[in-house]
PDB file of C-alpha atoms in Angstrom:
ATOM      1  CA  TYR A   1     -84.560-126.603 -80.207  1.00  0.00           C
ATOM      2  CA  HIS A   2     -87.117-124.604 -78.229  1.00  0.00           C
ATOM      3  CA  SER A   3     -89.636-127.457 -78.357  1.00  0.00           C
ATOM      4  CA  TYR A   4     -87.016-129.823 -76.943  1.00  0.00           C
ATOM      5  CA  HIS A   5     -86.330-127.564 -73.968  1.00  0.00           C
ATOM      6  CA  THR A   6     -90.040-126.921 -73.450  1.00  0.00           C
ATOM      7  CA  ILE A   7     -90.542-130.662 -73.140  1.00  0.00           C
ATOM      8  CA  ILE A   8     -87.551-130.964 -70.796  1.00  0.00           C
ATOM      9  CA  ASN A   9     -88.957-128.242 -68.544  1.00  0.00           C
ATOM     10  CA  GLN A  10     -92.371-129.914 -68.510  1.00  0.00           C
ATOM     11  CA  VAL A  11     -90.769-133.207 -67.505  1.00  0.00           C
ATOM     12  CA  ILE A  12     -88.877-131.425 -64.706  1.00  0.00           C
ATOM     13  CA  ASP A  13     -92.185-129.961 -63.466  1.00  0.00           C
ATOM     14  CA  ILE A  14     -93.596-133.472 -63.274  1.00  0.00           C
ATOM     15  CA  ILE A  15     -90.519-134.690 -61.405  1.00  0.00           C
ATOM     16  CA  ILE A  16     -90.802-131.871 -58.841  1.00  0.00           C
ATOM     17  CA  SER A  17     -94.384-132.868 -58.114  1.00  0.00           C
ATOM     18  CA  SER A  18     -93.532-136.558 -57.676  1.00  0.00           C
ATOM     19  CA  GLU A  19     -91.961-137.733 -54.417  1.00  0.00           C
ATOM     20  CA  ASP A  20     -91.090-141.104 -55.953  1.00  0.00           C
ATOM     21  CA  CYS A  21     -89.192-139.450 -58.807  1.00  0.00           C
ATOM     22  CA  LEU A  22     -87.139-137.244 -56.497  1.00  0.00           C
ATOM     23  CA  LYS A  23     -86.225-140.266 -54.404  1.00  0.00           C
ATOM     24  CA  ASP A  24     -84.976-142.199 -57.436  1.00  0.00           C
ATOM     25  CA  SER A  25     -81.173-141.948 -57.759  1.00  0.00           C
ATOM     26  CA  ARG A  26     -81.373-142.417 -61.534  1.00  0.00           C
ATOM     27  CA  VAL A  27     -83.686-139.409 -61.848  1.00  0.00           C
ATOM     28  CA  LEU A  28     -81.412-137.309 -59.631  1.00  0.00           C
ATOM     29  CA  ASN A  29     -78.381-138.247 -61.714  1.00  0.00           C
ATOM     30  CA  LYS A  30     -80.197-137.176 -64.861  1.00  0.00           C
ATOM     31  CA  LEU A  31     -81.310-133.906 -63.279  1.00  0.00           C
ATOM     32  CA  VAL A  32     -77.748-133.043 -62.283  1.00  0.00           C
ATOM     33  CA  SER A  33     -76.555-133.805 -65.811  1.00  0.00           C
ATOM     34  CA  LEU A  34     -79.079-131.213 -67.083  1.00  0.00           C
ATOM     35  CA  LEU A  35     -77.981-128.544 -64.593  1.00  0.00           C
ATOM     36  CA  ALA A  36     -75.354-127.142 -66.966  1.00  0.00           C
ATOM     37  CA  SER A  37     -77.881-126.805 -69.796  1.00  0.00           C
ATOM     38  CA  ILE A  38     -78.600-123.070 -70.052  1.00  0.00           C
ATOM     39  CA  GLU A  39     -82.294-123.527 -70.863  1.00  0.00           C
ATOM     40  CA  SER A  40     -82.862-125.999 -68.034  1.00  0.00           C
ATOM     41  CA  THR A  41     -80.592-124.668 -65.281  1.00  0.00           C
ATOM     42  CA  GLU A  42     -83.275-122.773 -63.365  1.00  0.00           C
ATOM     43  CA  LYS A  43     -85.848-125.575 -63.445  1.00  0.00           C
ATOM     44  CA  VAL A  44     -83.301-128.216 -62.444  1.00  0.00           C
ATOM     45  CA  ALA A  45     -81.999-126.064 -59.583  1.00  0.00           C
ATOM     46  CA  ILE A  46     -85.579-125.589 -58.332  1.00  0.00           C
ATOM     47  CA  ALA A  47     -86.110-129.365 -58.416  1.00  0.00           C
ATOM     48  CA  LEU A  48     -82.849-130.109 -56.558  1.00  0.00           C
ATOM     49  CA  ASN A  49     -83.489-127.368 -54.010  1.00  0.00           C
ATOM     50  CA  HIS A  50     -86.985-128.759 -53.431  1.00  0.00           C
ATOM     51  CA  CYS A  51     -85.543-132.246 -52.967  1.00  0.00           C
ATOM     52  CA  ILE A  52     -83.066-131.059 -50.304  1.00  0.00           C
ATOM     53  CA  ALA A  53     -85.677-128.938 -48.517  1.00  0.00           C
ATOM     54  CA  GLU A  54     -88.308-131.673 -48.449  1.00  0.00           C
ATOM     55  CA  TYR A  55     -86.268-134.822 -47.955  1.00  0.00           C
ATOM     56  CA  GLY A  56     -82.886-133.694 -46.610  1.00  0.00           C
ATOM     57  CA  ILE A  57     -79.390-133.478 -48.026  1.00  0.00           C
ATOM     58  CA  GLU A  58     -78.942-137.216 -47.485  1.00  0.00           C
ATOM     59  CA  MET A  59     -81.389-137.884 -50.320  1.00  0.00           C
ATOM     60  CA  ILE A  60     -78.618-136.864 -52.742  1.00  0.00           C
ATOM     61  CA  SER A  61     -75.337-138.762 -52.670  1.00  0.00           C
ATOM     62  CA  LYS A  62     -72.120-136.998 -51.651  1.00  0.00           C
ATOM     63  CA  GLU A  63     -70.704-137.424 -55.144  1.00  0.00           C
ATOM     64  CA  LEU A  64     -73.771-135.789 -56.691  1.00  0.00           C
ATOM     65  CA  ASN A  65     -73.751-132.909 -54.213  1.00  0.00           C
ATOM     66  CA  ILE A  66     -70.122-132.219 -55.079  1.00  0.00           C
ATOM     67  CA  GLU A  67     -70.974-132.344 -58.775  1.00  0.00           C
ATOM     68  CA  ILE A  68     -73.838-129.893 -58.179  1.00  0.00           C
ATOM     69  CA  MET A  69     -71.404-127.468 -56.518  1.00  0.00           C
ATOM     70  CA  ASN A  70     -68.934-127.942 -59.380  1.00  0.00           C
ATOM     71  CA  ILE A  71     -71.571-126.933 -61.912  1.00  0.00           C
ATOM     72  CA  ALA A  72     -73.718-124.450 -59.981  1.00  0.00           C
ATOM     73  CA  LEU A  73     -71.136-122.079 -58.495  1.00  0.00           C
ATOM     74  CA  PRO A  74     -69.410-121.018 -61.735  1.00  0.00           C
ATOM     75  CA  ILE A  75     -72.761-120.550 -63.469  1.00  0.00           C
ATOM     76  CA  ALA A  76     -74.156-118.545 -60.540  1.00  0.00           C
ATOM     77  CA  LEU A  77     -71.190-116.172 -60.668  1.00  0.00           C
ATOM     78  CA  VAL A  78     -71.353-115.381 -64.384  1.00  0.00           C
ATOM     79  CA  THR A  79     -75.009-115.707 -65.376  1.00  0.00           C
ATOM     80  CA  SER A  80     -76.845-112.582 -66.488  1.00  0.00           C
ATOM     81  CA  LYS A  81     -80.232-113.985 -65.434  1.00  0.00           C
ATOM     82  CA  PRO A  82     -81.262-112.809 -61.932  1.00  0.00           C
ATOM     83  CA  SER A  83     -83.691-115.699 -61.379  1.00  0.00           C
ATOM     84  CA  VAL A  84     -81.018-118.281 -62.251  1.00  0.00           C
ATOM     85  CA  ARG A  85     -78.452-116.694 -59.924  1.00  0.00           C
ATOM     86  CA  ASN A  86     -81.049-116.506 -57.158  1.00  0.00           C
ATOM     87  CA  ILE A  87     -82.039-120.166 -57.211  1.00  0.00           C
ATOM     88  CA  LEU A  88     -78.466-121.410 -57.711  1.00  0.00           C
ATOM     89  CA  PHE A  89     -77.187-119.547 -54.649  1.00  0.00           C
ATOM     90  CA  ALA A  90     -80.213-120.717 -52.653  1.00  0.00           C
ATOM     91  CA  LEU A  91     -79.293-124.275 -53.685  1.00  0.00           C
ATOM     92  CA  LEU A  92     -75.605-123.786 -52.869  1.00  0.00           C
ATOM     93  CA  SER A  93     -76.492-122.261 -49.509  1.00  0.00           C
ATOM     94  CA  ASN A  94     -78.527-125.331 -48.595  1.00  0.00           C
ATOM     95  CA  ILE A  95     -75.687-127.654 -49.596  1.00  0.00           C
ATOM     96  CA  VAL A  96     -72.864-125.844 -47.766  1.00  0.00           C
ATOM     97  CA  ALA A  97     -75.079-125.606 -44.677  1.00  0.00           C
ATOM     98  CA  HIS A  98     -73.575-129.042 -44.107  1.00  0.00           C
ATOM     99  CA  GLU A  99     -69.983-128.542 -43.040  1.00  0.00           C
ATOM    100  CA  GLU A 100     -68.498-131.405 -45.030  1.00  0.00           C
ATOM    101  CA  TYR A 101     -69.608-129.715 -48.259  1.00  0.00           C
ATOM    102  CA  ALA A 102     -68.367-126.305 -47.161  1.00  0.00           C
ATOM    103  CA  ILE A 103     -64.982-127.925 -46.541  1.00  0.00           C
ATOM    104  CA  GLU A 104     -65.143-129.618 -49.938  1.00  0.00           C
ATOM    105  CA  LEU A 105     -65.997-126.351 -51.640  1.00  0.00           C
ATOM    106  CA  LEU A 106     -63.260-124.282 -50.017  1.00  0.00           C
ATOM    107  CA  ASN A 107     -60.440-126.788 -49.692  1.00  0.00           C
ATOM    108  CA  ASN A 108     -60.719-129.397 -52.415  1.00  0.00           C
ATOM    109  CA  PRO A 109     -59.118-128.301 -55.706  1.00  0.00           C
ATOM    110  CA  ARG A 110     -61.335-130.729 -57.648  1.00  0.00           C
ATOM    111  CA  VAL A 111     -64.158-128.253 -57.183  1.00  0.00           C
ATOM    112  CA  CYS A 112     -62.266-125.717 -59.272  1.00  0.00           C
ATOM    113  CA  GLU A 113     -59.999-127.509 -61.699  1.00  0.00           C
ATOM    114  CA  ASP A 114     -62.493-128.326 -64.460  1.00  0.00           C
ATOM    115  CA  PHE A 115     -63.833-124.836 -65.119  1.00  0.00           C
ATOM    116  CA  ASN A 116     -62.652-122.042 -67.328  1.00  0.00           C
ATOM    117  CA  ILE A 117     -64.582-118.938 -66.349  1.00  0.00           C
ATOM    118  CA  ILE A 118     -65.030-116.040 -68.742  1.00  0.00           C
ATOM    119  CA  ASP A 119     -64.475-112.900 -66.725  1.00  0.00           C
ATOM    120  CA  ASN A 120     -65.143-109.699 -68.648  1.00  0.00           C
ATOM    121  CA  ASN A 121     -65.129-107.382 -65.618  1.00  0.00           C
ATOM    122  CA  ASP A 122     -68.608-106.145 -66.615  1.00  0.00           C
ATOM    123  CA  SER A 123     -67.240-104.974 -69.950  1.00  0.00           C
ATOM    124  CA  ASN A 124     -69.138-105.372 -73.228  1.00  0.00           C
ATOM    125  CA  ASP A 125     -65.962-105.169 -75.271  1.00  0.00           C
ATOM    126  CA  LYS A 126     -65.186-108.682 -76.489  1.00  0.00           C
ATOM    127  CA  ASN A 127     -61.519-107.747 -76.733  1.00  0.00           C
ATOM    128  CA  ASP A 128     -61.446-107.394 -72.948  1.00  0.00           C
ATOM    129  CA  ILE A 129     -62.759-110.909 -72.305  1.00  0.00           C
ATOM    130  CA  LYS A 130     -60.205-113.313 -70.936  1.00  0.00           C
ATOM    131  CA  THR A 131     -60.414-116.948 -69.937  1.00  0.00           C
ATOM    132  CA  ILE A 132     -58.977-117.863 -66.567  1.00  0.00           C
ATOM    133  CA  LYS A 133     -58.709-121.029 -64.543  1.00  0.00           C
ATOM    134  CA  PRO A 134     -59.911-120.061 -61.056  1.00  0.00           C
ATOM    135  CA  SER A 135     -59.114-121.410 -57.634  1.00  0.00           C
ATOM    136  CA  SER A 136     -61.588-121.818 -54.783  1.00  0.00           C
ATOM    137  CA  SER A 137     -60.413-118.475 -53.360  1.00  0.00           C
ATOM    138  CA  TYR A 138     -61.375-116.841 -56.673  1.00  0.00           C
ATOM    139  CA  TYR A 139     -64.916-118.212 -56.338  1.00  0.00           C
ATOM    140  CA  LEU A 140     -65.249-117.046 -52.745  1.00  0.00           C
ATOM    141  CA  ASN A 141     -63.892-113.572 -53.503  1.00  0.00           C
ATOM    142  CA  LYS A 142     -66.180-113.229 -56.513  1.00  0.00           C
ATOM    143  CA  ALA A 143     -69.233-114.247 -54.456  1.00  0.00           C
ATOM    144  CA  ILE A 144     -68.368-111.709 -51.736  1.00  0.00           C
ATOM    145  CA  GLN A 145     -67.864-108.983 -54.351  1.00  0.00           C
ATOM    146  CA  LEU A 146     -71.240-109.732 -55.938  1.00  0.00           C
ATOM    147  CA  PHE A 147     -73.003-109.557 -52.577  1.00  0.00           C
ATOM    148  CA  THR A 148     -71.290-106.426 -51.289  1.00  0.00           C
ATOM    149  CA  GLN A 149     -71.424-104.356 -54.487  1.00  0.00           C
ATOM    150  CA  HIS A 150     -75.154-103.887 -53.899  1.00  0.00           C
ATOM    151  CA  ASN A 151     -75.942-100.401 -52.598  1.00  0.00           C
ATOM    152  CA  PRO A 152     -78.883-100.444 -50.130  1.00  0.00           C
ATOM    153  CA  GLN A 153     -79.082 -96.645 -50.233  1.00  0.00           C
ATOM    154  CA  ILE A 154     -80.510 -96.651 -53.768  1.00  0.00           C
ATOM    155  CA  GLU A 155     -83.263 -99.151 -52.988  1.00  0.00           C
ATOM    156  CA  ILE A 156     -86.879 -98.059 -53.214  1.00  0.00           C
ATOM    157  CA  PRO A 157     -88.139 -97.671 -49.613  1.00  0.00           C
ATOM    158  CA  LEU A 158     -90.310-100.610 -48.666  1.00  0.00           C
ATOM    159  CA  THR A 159     -92.998 -98.275 -47.301  1.00  0.00           C
ATOM    160  CA  ASP A 160     -93.331 -96.646 -50.734  1.00  0.00           C
ATOM    161  CA  LEU A 161     -93.862-100.022 -52.345  1.00  0.00           C
ATOM    162  CA  GLN A 162     -96.462-100.986 -49.753  1.00  0.00           C
ATOM    163  CA  ASN A 163     -98.339 -97.706 -50.208  1.00  0.00           C
ATOM    164  CA  LYS A 164     -98.603 -98.329 -53.950  1.00  0.00           C
ATOM    165  CA  ASN A 165     -99.968-101.838 -53.511  1.00  0.00           C
ATOM    166  CA  GLU A 166    -101.804-102.956 -50.427  1.00  0.00           C
ATOM    167  CA  ASN A 167    -101.055-106.586 -51.274  1.00  0.00           C
ATOM    168  CA  LYS A 168     -97.316-105.754 -51.193  1.00  0.00           C
ATOM    169  CA  SER A 169     -96.786-107.513 -54.527  1.00  0.00           C
ATOM    170  CA  ASN A 170     -94.171-104.944 -55.566  1.00  0.00           C
ATOM    171  CA  ALA A 171     -92.155-105.651 -52.440  1.00  0.00           C
ATOM    172  CA  ILE A 172     -92.180-109.342 -53.274  1.00  0.00           C
ATOM    173  CA  ASP A 173     -91.163-108.601 -56.874  1.00  0.00           C
ATOM    174  CA  TYR A 174     -88.333-106.427 -55.601  1.00  0.00           C
ATOM    175  CA  ASN A 175     -86.942-109.244 -53.446  1.00  0.00           C
ATOM    176  CA  ILE A 176     -87.103-111.690 -56.332  1.00  0.00           C
ATOM    177  CA  SER A 177     -85.271-109.243 -58.606  1.00  0.00           C
ATOM    178  CA  ASP A 178     -82.392-108.986 -56.095  1.00  0.00           C
ATOM    179  CA  SER A 179     -80.255-111.594 -57.815  1.00  0.00           C
ATOM    180  CA  THR A 180     -77.546-111.718 -55.127  1.00  0.00           C
ATOM    181  CA  GLN A 181     -79.764-111.824 -52.036  1.00  0.00           C
ATOM    182  CA  HIS A 182     -79.046-115.489 -51.215  1.00  0.00           C
ATOM    183  CA  ILE A 183     -75.267-115.039 -51.314  1.00  0.00           C
ATOM    184  CA  GLY A 184     -75.391-113.756 -47.724  1.00  0.00           C
ATOM    185  CA  HIS A 185     -76.630-117.100 -46.415  1.00  0.00           C
ATOM    186  CA  PHE A 186     -74.113-118.889 -48.634  1.00  0.00           C
ATOM    187  CA  LEU A 187     -71.306-116.807 -47.080  1.00  0.00           C
ATOM    188  CA  CYS A 188     -72.704-117.339 -43.593  1.00  0.00           C
ATOM    189  CA  ASN A 189     -72.504-121.110 -44.024  1.00  0.00           C
ATOM    190  CA  CYS A 190     -69.002-120.885 -45.499  1.00  0.00           C
ATOM    191  CA  CYS A 191     -67.839-118.685 -42.593  1.00  0.00           C
ATOM    192  CA  ARG A 192     -67.949-121.578 -40.188  1.00  0.00           C
ATOM    193  CA  LEU A 193     -64.564-122.350 -41.740  1.00  0.00           C
ATOM    194  CA  GLU A 194     -61.498-120.284 -40.900  1.00  0.00           C
ATOM    195  CA  GLN A 195     -60.501-119.883 -44.545  1.00  0.00           C
ATOM    196  CA  ALA A 196     -63.713-118.036 -45.397  1.00  0.00           C
ATOM    197  CA  ARG A 197     -63.531-115.869 -42.274  1.00  0.00           C
ATOM    198  CA  LYS A 198     -59.949-114.837 -43.079  1.00  0.00           C
ATOM    199  CA  THR A 199     -60.950-113.886 -46.624  1.00  0.00           C
ATOM    200  CA  LEU A 200     -63.762-111.643 -45.410  1.00  0.00           C
ATOM    201  CA  LEU A 201     -61.745-110.084 -42.589  1.00  0.00           C
ATOM    202  CA  LYS A 202     -58.566-109.442 -44.583  1.00  0.00           C
ATOM    203  CA  GLN A 203     -58.329-105.659 -44.462  1.00  0.00           C
ATOM    204  CA  SER A 204     -56.670-105.320 -47.858  1.00  0.00           C
ATOM    205  CA  ASN A 205     -59.771-106.951 -49.422  1.00  0.00           C
ATOM    206  CA  ALA A 206     -61.959-104.157 -47.981  1.00  0.00           C
ATOM    207  CA  PHE A 207     -64.996-106.414 -47.771  1.00  0.00           C
ATOM    208  CA  MET A 208     -66.199-105.629 -44.259  1.00  0.00           C
ATOM    209  CA  THR A 209     -67.484-102.066 -44.662  1.00  0.00           C
ATOM    210  CA  PRO A 210     -69.751-102.869 -47.641  1.00  0.00           C
ATOM    211  CA  LEU A 211     -70.816-106.112 -45.927  1.00  0.00           C
ATOM    212  CA  ILE A 212     -71.973-104.188 -42.856  1.00  0.00           C
ATOM    213  CA  GLN A 213     -73.851-101.771 -45.141  1.00  0.00           C
ATOM    214  CA  GLN A 214     -76.026-104.660 -46.373  1.00  0.00           C
ATOM    215  CA  ILE A 215     -77.789-104.515 -42.979  1.00  0.00           C
ATOM    216  CA  ARG A 216     -79.450-101.329 -44.277  1.00  0.00           C
ATOM    217  CA  SER A 217     -81.225-103.225 -47.067  1.00  0.00           C
ATOM    218  CA  ASN A 218     -85.026-103.312 -47.302  1.00  0.00           C
ATOM    219  CA  ASN A 219     -84.768-106.930 -48.420  1.00  0.00           C
ATOM    220  CA  PRO A 220     -85.091-109.196 -45.349  1.00  0.00           C
ATOM    221  CA  THR A 221     -83.280-112.065 -47.102  1.00  0.00           C
ATOM    222  CA  ARG A 222     -80.252-109.898 -47.858  1.00  0.00           C
ATOM    223  CA  ARG A 223     -80.338-108.290 -44.413  1.00  0.00           C
ATOM    224  CA  SER A 224     -80.508-111.582 -42.517  1.00  0.00           C
ATOM    225  CA  GLY A 225     -77.723-113.061 -44.652  1.00  0.00           C
ATOM    226  CA  ALA A 226     -75.459-110.124 -43.817  1.00  0.00           C
ATOM    227  CA  VAL A 227     -76.299-110.199 -40.096  1.00  0.00           C
ATOM    228  CA  ASN A 228     -75.734-113.954 -39.811  1.00  0.00           C
ATOM    229  CA  THR A 229     -72.435-113.722 -41.699  1.00  0.00           C
ATOM    230  CA  ILE A 230     -71.245-110.988 -39.309  1.00  0.00           C
ATOM    231  CA  ARG A 231     -72.443-113.099 -36.373  1.00  0.00           C
ATOM    232  CA  CYS A 232     -70.230-115.973 -37.560  1.00  0.00           C
ATOM    233  CA  LEU A 233     -67.258-113.626 -37.815  1.00  0.00           C
ATOM    234  CA  LEU A 234     -67.803-112.365 -34.249  1.00  0.00           C
ATOM    235  CA  PHE A 235     -67.280-115.829 -32.792  1.00  0.00           C
ATOM    236  CA  ASP A 236     -63.597-114.979 -33.231  1.00  0.00           C
ATOM    237  CA  THR A 237     -62.982-112.713 -30.234  1.00  0.00           C
ATOM    238  CA  SER A 238     -59.741-111.387 -31.738  1.00  0.00           C
ATOM    239  CA  VAL A 239     -61.702-109.350 -34.309  1.00  0.00           C
ATOM    240  CA  HIS A 240     -64.101-107.693 -31.841  1.00  0.00           C
ATOM    241  CA  TRP A 241     -62.097-104.473 -31.538  1.00  0.00           C
ATOM    242  CA  TYR A 242     -61.683-104.161 -35.297  1.00  0.00           C
ATOM    243  CA  MET A 243     -65.375-104.710 -36.016  1.00  0.00           C
ATOM    244  CA  VAL A 244     -67.004-102.952 -33.077  1.00  0.00           C
ATOM    245  CA  VAL A 245     -64.648 -99.982 -32.693  1.00  0.00           C
ATOM    246  CA  GLU A 246     -62.893 -99.436 -36.031  1.00  0.00           C
ATOM    247  CA  LEU A 247     -65.824-100.408 -38.260  1.00  0.00           C
ATOM    248  CA  ASN A 248     -68.439 -98.968 -35.853  1.00  0.00           C
ATOM    249  CA  LEU A 249     -70.581-102.075 -36.240  1.00  0.00           C
ATOM    250  CA  MET A 250     -72.861-101.371 -33.282  1.00  0.00           C
ATOM    251  CA  LYS A 251     -74.080 -98.070 -34.728  1.00  0.00           C
ATOM    252  CA  THR A 252     -75.325 -99.770 -37.893  1.00  0.00           C
ATOM    253  CA  LEU A 253     -76.902-102.632 -35.957  1.00  0.00           C
ATOM    254  CA  LEU A 254     -78.740-100.308 -33.592  1.00  0.00           C
ATOM    255  CA  ILE A 255     -80.020 -97.975 -36.302  1.00  0.00           C
ATOM    256  CA  TYR A 256     -81.225-100.701 -38.651  1.00  0.00           C
ATOM    257  CA  LYS A 257     -82.270-103.424 -36.213  1.00  0.00           C
TER     258      LYS A 257
END
């Protein structure tokens, strides 16, 4: 079993290094089919992300991009592996940067209907585990919760990390270990659509205060994702009073700019 997946991962490494392979639709189809394989998910996501970054979203067909979202988002929300969650949300962020895919993700029920997600509410008691059939709003809410539950106040100060290692390797390791850092850019891209903005701004959801707190993070990826998401929300002039006065947004921005 392990030898099989070792070989698969080696083949994926070869594919990543070959421009011709990544431009072959048959290879891309096979890669996407391996995305749901637990042992190969991270490697496949790296290959697909590399393909989009190097050759553009058009290199992958619309049908395949939708299939990638169908597979990647549920896995990204429930995986216990930080590196897998990181690369999957980086991949999803690059896909929904194109509005047609953001619309597909948030509005098309086909994105949700084939998945049964195990949601144990962070409990280790198997009796508490329940299987649910989520909607797109479930996915969006879960992604926001994952991003905003991070507490920047308990982070190790970046200056302390830099003092320990002049090459700043610890700081880099810290950013990699932040498994939800790319969700901010994912949310930013989704927030071009009214549905996502309404979900974030709905006061009963109480998402905005912890979202604003992410600006205090030492991680520049997390911080920029939060700032750009808030920037998208501020294009709606009707929420300016709520965000600037009631949530005291300017104070946080000025202190942690």
